[in-house]
Amino acid sequence: MRDYRNDIDWLTPTLALCVWAAHFLLLWAASIVFPDQPVARWIAAILTLPALGAMWWLCRRGDVTSWVSIPGLGITIAVVGILFSLLPAIVG
Amino acid sequence: MYPPLTSLTYSPGINTDFWLLGIGFIEISAIAGAIEIIVGVLRTRAPGMTLDRMPMFAWAMLVFAVMIVIAFPSVILGTLLLELERAFNWPFFDPARGGDPLLWQHLFWFFGHPEVYIIFLPAAGLMSMMVATVARTELVGYRLNVLALVATGFISFGVWAHHMFATGMPRVSTGYFSAASMAVSLPAGIQVFCWIATLAAGKIRWSTPALFVVGSIGIFVMGGLTGVMVGMVPFDWQVHDTYFIVAHLHYVLLGGMVFPMFAAFYYWNGMTSKNALSERMGKWVFWLMFTGLHVTFLPMHLTGFMGMPRRVYTYLPDRGLDLLNLVSTIGAFVIAAGVLLFLFDLARRFRFTTSEDAGNVYGGGTLEWLPTGMYSTRSIPLVRSREPLWDDPDICDDVAEGRYFLPNTVTGLRETIITSPINAEPQYLQLMPGPSPWPIGAAVFTAAFFLALTVQAYAFSAFAGVVALVCVLRWLWETDRPIQQETADIGAGIVVPIAITGPSSHGWWALNTLMVVMGMIVFMAIFSYLYLYGINPEVWIAPPSLPQTAGIAALLVLALGSARLSRRILASKPKGAFPGQAPWLMAAIGAALLGAAIWWDWTGWSGAGLDPTASGQGATVFALLAFQACTVAIAGIMALYLGYRSGRGLLVGPSNVTLDVVVRFIGYAALQGLACALVVRLFPGG
């Protein structure tokens, strides 16, 4: 019988996805408040910096042994989501 | 159901009202169920079933229930606002008076797209369970699968407006939703690869559930790929409202939900039926449905590209659509033949039983296959692995012979073990409600309340509402029973307390979840207010004066303080001591302060000249006030109930579940009142 450890750090991926959600909603809110204006794109770029900073902090605090660990993969999905969200502001 | 088509002008009569109130009623039911599921999954697992040993279906249901709690308040609010517009002429969606029809689309689709995943995730959980059984091996990537479920739950809330690409949203906004729509395919892909890897790692036994499981993976992947295609804005513009979308959604839902449900029916049928369904017929059912699905929906991609619109009952001849539509029609009959064959087999073989069931026909390894009677297992096992039946061959006999926890009732009442949320360690013994007519009375009269509203029988509706309330309170009266016995031995020498209060209790978790639901309704209502301001700021009037706002805030802070003081007074008393009437009086004062605050808030806005029928601002502000008034009314009823219990001497120190629930609700109502009052009074301000 396998030993099912219960020391998986589920908090780190959950927090990473929360950061993605907050980043996404703020970017969208900016695009609604400033429709078709460059300021919405600048806000997107600026907000991406703290979002990526939060990811870096999560990497430091969490049990991120590699990107294929659960916390690592959670952060990876969130980072991909954040960069994906930034893309329309840069090239869209 | 999009406004303005659903406004009173274009949809007179009660048909739309019937639909709206029906939707509201069913959403409230779903939320009640979701709260049960969240608390059930997190607090009533068998001892030893840590989060890492939890069946994938339980994980899927947990994510599903959390998504319901976040998503469904949006559609409850949407239906409520539309009903208010129809019944009282409050112009939420009327652009001539500062409303906006697109507000409905935002509220609806904030629920609507997560709803697709709410449909899919339980089926995905079932798939993960069945894949392991049909491949005769552990699920590959269990933790990755869990992560994928959680990530899907999150990202699904960032895709709602991809249903609105054709409404003329700002260009960058559409880009964000396009990006999120593609990002959601990442976790979905992780799940699919886990299933494929499991099938590849094991040795598949090609039973009927196995066919449906493997078939559904292929169908779902095809639907998912077209989903990524329509996530791209220019492509979506071309195929929007065409048969391409019809093909996409059917591939997703049939592959993501219908086929897994058929697999599940064959797989778990043995749990409640004397006979297993026929394997031979099952294979015919699968091939008819699988073939029919592709014959029906594959051509629809082409008809969609060729310009065939959806939601039409016919089409013009000589447009090159005839042959493809004929093929689709033939395919639909083939699917129907498969379903009819399934129903025939069901009628022939299914015989309900509670004791002589066909059992674990396909050899599943999880706990639902323990021997049970009408009232579940004889004893609650200690869980040591993810597939206990595979890893411990004696577990069924041990459970049936009562060698595990709670083999007999400790208190003489119905009871279960409440365990800790992460490690599933026994924490206390919860006494369950016994047989009672009150829950069924509450259910019948709650339904009567809503149904009477739909046909505008307001007097009967009010009567039914009062009776439902009485039934609920009478039912609750039995659930917080004082009991002499303080601890219970649940087996293996483990002694736990009986019924506790505070953060360790399951009631604390349930109330917190309810607060999240109510908070989401307020959040979406505030979003509606800000959204309408952004669309039509010229119809906004100045709010009442700042001193009045400060006064309302002070009342609400005092209400919060009263609630906290109430609990402190009770907590200062020794065990079993009656604290007098002070605790409930403090709670009642808190509720009264809430009432004073909402009255002042309402009259303040009326005095400032705001009319709910005049503008989007009036409609949204008074909708928020009405919601707060309802919350305060509930708090008042709870305080009276607490007073009645206190009068009967049932409120004893140092802690009491009823008081805990009532004062925390009053505290929440005060915070909600603060949010409602401050946002609309301070923004955008004078």
PDB file of C-alpha atoms in Angstrom, chain B residues 444-684:
ATOM      1  CA  VAL B 444     -43.937  22.105   0.297  1.00  0.00           C
ATOM      2  CA  PHE B 445     -44.756  25.600   1.507  1.00  0.00           C
ATOM      3  CA  THR B 446     -41.505  27.089   0.181  1.00  0.00           C
ATOM      4  CA  ALA B 447     -42.451  25.695  -3.227  1.00  0.00           C
ATOM      5  CA  ALA B 448     -45.999  27.022  -2.765  1.00  0.00           C
ATOM      6  CA  PHE B 449     -44.587  30.459  -1.883  1.00  0.00           C
ATOM      7  CA  PHE B 450     -42.648  30.690  -5.151  1.00  0.00           C
ATOM      8  CA  LEU B 451     -45.309  29.053  -7.315  1.00  0.00           C
ATOM      9  CA  ALA B 452     -47.990  31.387  -5.959  1.00  0.00           C
ATOM     10  CA  LEU B 453     -45.720  34.339  -6.760  1.00  0.00           C
ATOM     11  CA  THR B 454     -45.399  33.161 -10.363  1.00  0.00           C
ATOM     12  CA  VAL B 455     -49.179  33.263 -10.853  1.00  0.00           C
ATOM     13  CA  GLN B 456     -49.432  36.544  -8.904  1.00  0.00           C
ATOM     14  CA  ALA B 457     -51.488  34.993  -6.087  1.00  0.00           C
ATOM     15  CA  TYR B 458     -49.829  37.306  -3.591  1.00  0.00           C
ATOM     16  CA  ALA B 459     -52.110  36.640  -0.578  1.00  0.00           C
ATOM     17  CA  PHE B 460     -51.642  32.891  -0.793  1.00  0.00           C
ATOM     18  CA  SER B 461     -47.936  33.402  -1.412  1.00  0.00           C
ATOM     19  CA  ALA B 462     -47.630  35.413   1.807  1.00  0.00           C
ATOM     20  CA  PHE B 463     -49.568  32.743   3.701  1.00  0.00           C
ATOM     21  CA  ALA B 464     -47.331  29.974   2.296  1.00  0.00           C
ATOM     22  CA  GLY B 465     -44.232  31.985   3.165  1.00  0.00           C
ATOM     23  CA  VAL B 466     -45.301  32.363   6.782  1.00  0.00           C
ATOM     24  CA  VAL B 467     -46.150  28.650   7.081  1.00  0.00           C
ATOM     25  CA  ALA B 468     -42.793  27.711   5.511  1.00  0.00           C
ATOM     26  CA  LEU B 469     -41.035  29.937   8.046  1.00  0.00           C
ATOM     27  CA  VAL B 470     -42.927  28.358  10.951  1.00  0.00           C
ATOM     28  CA  CYS B 471     -42.025  24.884   9.657  1.00  0.00           C
ATOM     29  CA  VAL B 472     -38.332  25.802   9.383  1.00  0.00           C
ATOM     30  CA  LEU B 473     -38.212  27.281  12.886  1.00  0.00           C
ATOM     31  CA  ARG B 474     -40.099  24.342  14.390  1.00  0.00           C
ATOM     32  CA  TRP B 475     -37.683  21.970  12.651  1.00  0.00           C
ATOM     33  CA  LEU B 476     -34.695  23.941  13.941  1.00  0.00           C
ATOM     34  CA  TRP B 477     -36.098  23.763  17.456  1.00  0.00           C
ATOM     35  CA  GLU B 478     -35.226  20.060  17.563  1.00  0.00           C
ATOM     36  CA  THR B 479     -31.740  20.379  16.056  1.00  0.00           C
ATOM     37  CA  ASP B 480     -30.110  22.315  18.929  1.00  0.00           C
ATOM     38  CA  ARG B 481     -31.165  19.978  21.704  1.00  0.00           C
ATOM     39  CA  PRO B 482     -29.491  20.194  25.090  1.00  0.00           C
ATOM     40  CA  ILE B 483     -28.031  16.763  25.911  1.00  0.00           C
ATOM     41  CA  GLN B 484     -26.709  15.543  29.241  1.00  0.00           C
ATOM     42  CA  GLN B 485     -23.953  13.388  27.791  1.00  0.00           C
ATOM     43  CA  GLU B 486     -20.910  15.554  26.989  1.00  0.00           C
ATOM     44  CA  THR B 487     -18.572  13.083  25.270  1.00  0.00           C
ATOM     45  CA  ALA B 488     -18.878   9.893  23.277  1.00  0.00           C
ATOM     46  CA  ASP B 489     -16.617   6.907  22.616  1.00  0.00           C
ATOM     47  CA  ILE B 490     -16.838   6.412  18.850  1.00  0.00           C
ATOM     48  CA  GLY B 491     -14.623   3.312  18.771  1.00  0.00           C
ATOM     49  CA  ALA B 492     -10.933   2.412  19.034  1.00  0.00           C
ATOM     50  CA  GLY B 493     -10.866   4.234  22.366  1.00  0.00           C
ATOM     51  CA  ILE B 494     -11.382   7.618  20.696  1.00  0.00           C
ATOM     52  CA  VAL B 495     -13.520   9.909  22.821  1.00  0.00           C
ATOM     53  CA  VAL B 496     -14.920  13.065  21.190  1.00  0.00           C
ATOM     54  CA  PRO B 497     -17.245  15.823  22.381  1.00  0.00           C
ATOM     55  CA  ILE B 498     -20.882  15.903  21.303  1.00  0.00           C
ATOM     56  CA  ALA B 499     -22.008  18.922  19.240  1.00  0.00           C
ATOM     57  CA  ILE B 500     -19.675  21.919  19.529  1.00  0.00           C
ATOM     58  CA  THR B 501     -19.782  25.571  18.418  1.00  0.00           C
ATOM     59  CA  GLY B 502     -17.229  27.913  16.879  1.00  0.00           C
ATOM     60  CA  PRO B 503     -14.821  27.526  13.951  1.00  0.00           C
ATOM     61  CA  SER B 504     -14.517  23.761  14.423  1.00  0.00           C
ATOM     62  CA  SER B 505     -18.250  23.161  14.000  1.00  0.00           C
ATOM     63  CA  HIS B 506     -19.803  22.284  10.672  1.00  0.00           C
ATOM     64  CA  GLY B 507     -22.492  24.938  11.238  1.00  0.00           C
ATOM     65  CA  TRP B 508     -19.775  27.620  11.285  1.00  0.00           C
ATOM     66  CA  TRP B 509     -18.635  26.474   7.834  1.00  0.00           C
ATOM     67  CA  ALA B 510     -22.179  26.356   6.473  1.00  0.00           C
ATOM     68  CA  LEU B 511     -23.002  29.870   7.685  1.00  0.00           C
ATOM     69  CA  ASN B 512     -19.749  31.210   6.236  1.00  0.00           C
ATOM     70  CA  THR B 513     -20.653  29.689   2.874  1.00  0.00           C
ATOM     71  CA  LEU B 514     -24.096  31.280   3.042  1.00  0.00           C
ATOM     72  CA  MET B 515     -22.423  34.632   3.747  1.00  0.00           C
ATOM     73  CA  VAL B 516     -20.285  34.162   0.628  1.00  0.00           C
ATOM     74  CA  VAL B 517     -23.484  33.616  -1.385  1.00  0.00           C
ATOM     75  CA  MET B 518     -25.125  36.740   0.021  1.00  0.00           C
ATOM     76  CA  GLY B 519     -21.901  38.686  -0.411  1.00  0.00           C
ATOM     77  CA  MET B 520     -21.753  37.654  -4.067  1.00  0.00           C
ATOM     78  CA  ILE B 521     -25.307  38.923  -4.621  1.00  0.00           C
ATOM     79  CA  VAL B 522     -24.310  42.283  -3.127  1.00  0.00           C
ATOM     80  CA  PHE B 523     -21.047  42.294  -5.109  1.00  0.00           C
ATOM     81  CA  MET B 524     -22.913  41.725  -8.375  1.00  0.00           C
ATOM     82  CA  ALA B 525     -25.502  44.365  -7.442  1.00  0.00           C
ATOM     83  CA  ILE B 526     -22.719  46.885  -6.786  1.00  0.00           C
ATOM     84  CA  PHE B 527     -21.157  45.847 -10.100  1.00  0.00           C
ATOM     85  CA  SER B 528     -24.535  46.583 -11.762  1.00  0.00           C
ATOM     86  CA  TYR B 529     -24.638  50.004 -10.112  1.00  0.00           C
ATOM     87  CA  LEU B 530     -21.127  50.909 -11.259  1.00  0.00           C
ATOM     88  CA  TYR B 531     -21.693  49.443 -14.716  1.00  0.00           C
ATOM     89  CA  LEU B 532     -24.830  51.531 -15.286  1.00  0.00           C
ATOM     90  CA  TYR B 533     -23.013  54.619 -14.022  1.00  0.00           C
ATOM     91  CA  GLY B 534     -20.285  53.950 -16.567  1.00  0.00           C
ATOM     92  CA  ILE B 535     -22.854  53.695 -19.366  1.00  0.00           C
ATOM     93  CA  ASN B 536     -25.140  56.631 -18.479  1.00  0.00           C
ATOM     94  CA  PRO B 537     -23.515  58.940 -15.887  1.00  0.00           C
ATOM     95  CA  GLU B 538     -25.681  61.878 -16.974  1.00  0.00           C
ATOM     96  CA  VAL B 539     -28.814  60.524 -15.237  1.00  0.00           C
ATOM     97  CA  TRP B 540     -27.036  60.166 -11.849  1.00  0.00           C
ATOM     98  CA  ILE B 541     -28.143  62.529  -9.052  1.00  0.00           C
ATOM     99  CA  ALA B 542     -26.188  63.610  -5.956  1.00  0.00           C
ATOM    100  CA  PRO B 543     -26.378  61.299  -2.910  1.00  0.00           C
ATOM    101  CA  PRO B 544     -27.760  62.363   0.496  1.00  0.00           C
ATOM    102  CA  SER B 545     -25.523  64.375   2.810  1.00  0.00           C
ATOM    103  CA  LEU B 546     -22.299  63.025   4.291  1.00  0.00           C
ATOM    104  CA  PRO B 547     -23.406  63.461   7.973  1.00  0.00           C
ATOM    105  CA  GLN B 548     -26.393  61.233   7.251  1.00  0.00           C
ATOM    106  CA  THR B 549     -24.071  58.625   5.720  1.00  0.00           C
ATOM    107  CA  ALA B 550     -21.832  58.823   8.786  1.00  0.00           C
ATOM    108  CA  GLY B 551     -24.883  58.349  11.052  1.00  0.00           C
ATOM    109  CA  ILE B 552     -25.982  55.232   9.168  1.00  0.00           C
ATOM    110  CA  ALA B 553     -22.458  53.832   9.355  1.00  0.00           C
ATOM    111  CA  ALA B 554     -22.377  54.492  13.111  1.00  0.00           C
ATOM    112  CA  LEU B 555     -25.653  52.605  13.623  1.00  0.00           C
ATOM    113  CA  LEU B 556     -24.294  49.639  11.715  1.00  0.00           C
ATOM    114  CA  VAL B 557     -21.039  49.613  13.682  1.00  0.00           C
ATOM    115  CA  LEU B 558     -23.086  49.667  16.906  1.00  0.00           C
ATOM    116  CA  ALA B 559     -25.140  46.714  15.616  1.00  0.00           C
ATOM    117  CA  LEU B 560     -21.911  44.823  15.003  1.00  0.00           C
ATOM    118  CA  GLY B 561     -20.753  45.648  18.542  1.00  0.00           C
ATOM    119  CA  SER B 562     -24.053  44.468  20.062  1.00  0.00           C
ATOM    120  CA  ALA B 563     -23.734  41.141  18.314  1.00  0.00           C
ATOM    121  CA  ARG B 564     -20.202  40.639  19.621  1.00  0.00           C
ATOM    122  CA  LEU B 565     -21.219  41.679  23.142  1.00  0.00           C
ATOM    123  CA  SER B 566     -24.055  39.160  23.116  1.00  0.00           C
ATOM    124  CA  ARG B 567     -21.630  36.312  22.543  1.00  0.00           C
ATOM    125  CA  ARG B 568     -19.172  37.628  25.119  1.00  0.00           C
ATOM    126  CA  ILE B 569     -21.842  37.713  27.821  1.00  0.00           C
ATOM    127  CA  LEU B 570     -22.730  34.085  27.160  1.00  0.00           C
ATOM    128  CA  ALA B 571     -19.086  33.044  26.966  1.00  0.00           C
ATOM    129  CA  SER B 572     -18.429  34.532  30.432  1.00  0.00           C
ATOM    130  CA  LYS B 573     -20.882  32.085  32.061  1.00  0.00           C
ATOM    131  CA  PRO B 574     -19.797  28.717  33.451  1.00  0.00           C
ATOM    132  CA  LYS B 575     -20.851  25.519  31.717  1.00  0.00           C
ATOM    133  CA  GLY B 576     -24.587  24.898  31.913  1.00  0.00           C
ATOM    134  CA  ALA B 577     -25.343  28.224  33.644  1.00  0.00           C
ATOM    135  CA  PHE B 578     -28.313  30.262  32.410  1.00  0.00           C
ATOM    136  CA  PRO B 579     -27.088  33.795  31.656  1.00  0.00           C
ATOM    137  CA  GLY B 580     -30.481  35.519  31.994  1.00  0.00           C
ATOM    138  CA  GLN B 581     -31.963  37.490  29.086  1.00  0.00           C
ATOM    139  CA  ALA B 582     -28.937  39.725  28.435  1.00  0.00           C
ATOM    140  CA  PRO B 583     -27.425  37.761  25.502  1.00  0.00           C
ATOM    141  CA  TRP B 584     -30.547  37.643  23.409  1.00  0.00           C
ATOM    142  CA  LEU B 585     -31.456  41.229  24.321  1.00  0.00           C
ATOM    143  CA  MET B 586     -28.093  42.384  23.004  1.00  0.00           C
ATOM    144  CA  ALA B 587     -28.716  40.417  19.814  1.00  0.00           C
ATOM    145  CA  ALA B 588     -32.203  41.956  19.533  1.00  0.00           C
ATOM    146  CA  ILE B 589     -30.742  45.440  20.007  1.00  0.00           C
ATOM    147  CA  GLY B 590     -28.285  44.652  17.205  1.00  0.00           C
ATOM    148  CA  ALA B 591     -31.167  43.649  14.914  1.00  0.00           C
ATOM    149  CA  ALA B 592     -33.113  46.795  15.896  1.00  0.00           C
ATOM    150  CA  LEU B 593     -30.093  48.972  15.048  1.00  0.00           C
ATOM    151  CA  LEU B 594     -29.905  47.273  11.662  1.00  0.00           C
ATOM    152  CA  GLY B 595     -33.584  48.111  11.134  1.00  0.00           C
ATOM    153  CA  ALA B 596     -33.006  51.751  12.097  1.00  0.00           C
ATOM    154  CA  ALA B 597     -30.054  51.989   9.707  1.00  0.00           C
ATOM    155  CA  ILE B 598     -31.930  50.617   6.712  1.00  0.00           C
ATOM    156  CA  TRP B 599     -34.937  52.855   7.440  1.00  0.00           C
ATOM    157  CA  TRP B 600     -32.683  55.924   7.582  1.00  0.00           C
ATOM    158  CA  ASP B 601     -30.879  54.845   4.425  1.00  0.00           C
ATOM    159  CA  TRP B 602     -34.138  54.304   2.506  1.00  0.00           C
ATOM    160  CA  THR B 603     -35.791  57.551   3.607  1.00  0.00           C
ATOM    161  CA  GLY B 604     -32.527  59.416   3.012  1.00  0.00           C
ATOM    162  CA  TRP B 605     -32.456  58.442  -0.649  1.00  0.00           C
ATOM    163  CA  SER B 606     -36.186  59.132  -1.041  1.00  0.00           C
ATOM    164  CA  GLY B 607     -35.655  62.542   0.527  1.00  0.00           C
ATOM    165  CA  ALA B 608     -32.813  63.237  -1.900  1.00  0.00           C
ATOM    166  CA  GLY B 609     -35.297  62.800  -4.746  1.00  0.00           C
ATOM    167  CA  LEU B 610     -34.183  59.419  -6.014  1.00  0.00           C
ATOM    168  CA  ASP B 611     -37.016  57.489  -7.652  1.00  0.00           C
ATOM    169  CA  PRO B 612     -36.565  53.765  -8.462  1.00  0.00           C
ATOM    170  CA  THR B 613     -38.671  54.097 -11.610  1.00  0.00           C
ATOM    171  CA  ALA B 614     -36.854  57.171 -12.912  1.00  0.00           C
ATOM    172  CA  SER B 615     -33.317  55.978 -13.618  1.00  0.00           C
ATOM    173  CA  GLY B 616     -30.835  53.141 -13.549  1.00  0.00           C
ATOM    174  CA  GLN B 617     -29.321  54.751 -10.467  1.00  0.00           C
ATOM    175  CA  GLY B 618     -32.663  54.737  -8.626  1.00  0.00           C
ATOM    176  CA  ALA B 619     -33.375  51.162  -9.654  1.00  0.00           C
ATOM    177  CA  THR B 620     -29.990  49.776  -8.542  1.00  0.00           C
ATOM    178  CA  VAL B 621     -29.824  51.789  -5.300  1.00  0.00           C
ATOM    179  CA  PHE B 622     -33.317  50.713  -4.230  1.00  0.00           C
ATOM    180  CA  ALA B 623     -32.607  47.119  -5.289  1.00  0.00           C
ATOM    181  CA  LEU B 624     -29.595  47.125  -2.948  1.00  0.00           C
ATOM    182  CA  LEU B 625     -31.678  48.696  -0.185  1.00  0.00           C
ATOM    183  CA  ALA B 626     -34.437  46.111  -0.702  1.00  0.00           C
ATOM    184  CA  PHE B 627     -31.924  43.275  -0.450  1.00  0.00           C
ATOM    185  CA  GLN B 628     -30.486  44.765   2.724  1.00  0.00           C
ATOM    186  CA  ALA B 629     -34.022  45.182   4.115  1.00  0.00           C
ATOM    187  CA  CYS B 630     -34.716  41.480   3.481  1.00  0.00           C
ATOM    188  CA  THR B 631     -31.457  40.554   5.231  1.00  0.00           C
ATOM    189  CA  VAL B 632     -32.406  42.747   8.204  1.00  0.00           C
ATOM    190  CA  ALA B 633     -35.875  41.166   8.349  1.00  0.00           C
ATOM    191  CA  ILE B 634     -34.279  37.708   8.513  1.00  0.00           C
ATOM    192  CA  ALA B 635     -31.939  38.938  11.250  1.00  0.00           C
ATOM    193  CA  GLY B 636     -34.975  40.238  13.161  1.00  0.00           C
ATOM    194  CA  ILE B 637     -36.791  36.900  12.891  1.00  0.00           C
ATOM    195  CA  MET B 638     -33.644  35.118  14.061  1.00  0.00           C
ATOM    196  CA  ALA B 639     -33.371  37.443  17.070  1.00  0.00           C
ATOM    197  CA  LEU B 640     -37.002  36.770  18.023  1.00  0.00           C
ATOM    198  CA  TYR B 641     -36.436  33.027  17.714  1.00  0.00           C
ATOM    199  CA  LEU B 642     -33.369  33.372  19.929  1.00  0.00           C
ATOM    200  CA  GLY B 643     -35.466  35.290  22.464  1.00  0.00           C
ATOM    201  CA  TYR B 644     -38.085  32.549  22.527  1.00  0.00           C
ATOM    202  CA  ARG B 645     -35.436  29.904  23.147  1.00  0.00           C
ATOM    203  CA  SER B 646     -33.881  32.065  25.827  1.00  0.00           C
ATOM    204  CA  GLY B 647     -37.304  32.471  27.458  1.00  0.00           C
ATOM    205  CA  ARG B 648     -37.593  28.675  27.601  1.00  0.00           C
ATOM    206  CA  GLY B 649     -34.217  28.448  29.358  1.00  0.00           C
ATOM    207  CA  LEU B 650     -32.470  26.758  26.424  1.00  0.00           C
ATOM    208  CA  LEU B 651     -29.690  29.342  26.095  1.00  0.00           C
ATOM    209  CA  VAL B 652     -26.944  28.232  28.477  1.00  0.00           C
ATOM    210  CA  GLY B 653     -23.259  29.152  28.735  1.00  0.00           C
ATOM    211  CA  PRO B 654     -20.542  29.264  27.731  1.00  0.00           C
ATOM    212  CA  SER B 655     -21.501  28.690  24.085  1.00  0.00           C
ATOM    213  CA  ASN B 656     -24.643  27.877  22.157  1.00  0.00           C
ATOM    214  CA  VAL B 657     -25.070  26.987  18.502  1.00  0.00           C
ATOM    215  CA  THR B 658     -28.259  29.002  17.986  1.00  0.00           C
ATOM    216  CA  LEU B 659     -26.815  32.145  19.546  1.00  0.00           C
ATOM    217  CA  ASP B 660     -23.582  31.691  17.625  1.00  0.00           C
ATOM    218  CA  VAL B 661     -25.457  31.513  14.323  1.00  0.00           C
ATOM    219  CA  VAL B 662     -27.792  34.431  15.103  1.00  0.00           C
ATOM    220  CA  VAL B 663     -25.159  36.905  16.275  1.00  0.00           C
ATOM    221  CA  ARG B 664     -22.793  36.063  13.441  1.00  0.00           C
ATOM    222  CA  PHE B 665     -25.619  36.640  10.967  1.00  0.00           C
ATOM    223  CA  ILE B 666     -26.422  39.982  12.581  1.00  0.00           C
ATOM    224  CA  GLY B 667     -22.740  40.891  12.357  1.00  0.00           C
ATOM    225  CA  TYR B 668     -22.670  39.928   8.695  1.00  0.00           C
ATOM    226  CA  ALA B 669     -25.836  41.966   8.032  1.00  0.00           C
ATOM    227  CA  ALA B 670     -24.146  45.000   9.586  1.00  0.00           C
ATOM    228  CA  LEU B 671     -21.078  44.610   7.342  1.00  0.00           C
ATOM    229  CA  GLN B 672     -23.281  44.091   4.284  1.00  0.00           C
ATOM    230  CA  GLY B 673     -25.239  47.210   5.211  1.00  0.00           C
ATOM    231  CA  LEU B 674     -22.010  49.189   5.465  1.00  0.00           C
ATOM    232  CA  ALA B 675     -20.910  48.041   2.007  1.00  0.00           C
ATOM    233  CA  CYS B 676     -24.301  48.834   0.448  1.00  0.00           C
ATOM    234  CA  ALA B 677     -24.597  52.247   2.095  1.00  0.00           C
ATOM    235  CA  LEU B 678     -21.042  53.467   1.626  1.00  0.00           C
ATOM    236  CA  VAL B 679     -20.467  52.435  -1.999  1.00  0.00           C
ATOM    237  CA  VAL B 680     -23.599  54.012  -3.439  1.00  0.00           C
ATOM    238  CA  ARG B 681     -23.378  57.119  -1.235  1.00  0.00           C
ATOM    239  CA  LEU B 682     -19.667  57.804  -1.710  1.00  0.00           C
ATOM    240  CA  PHE B 683     -19.291  56.796  -5.340  1.00  0.00           C
ATOM    241  CA  PRO B 684     -19.574  58.672  -7.621  1.00  0.00           C
TER     242      PRO B 684
END
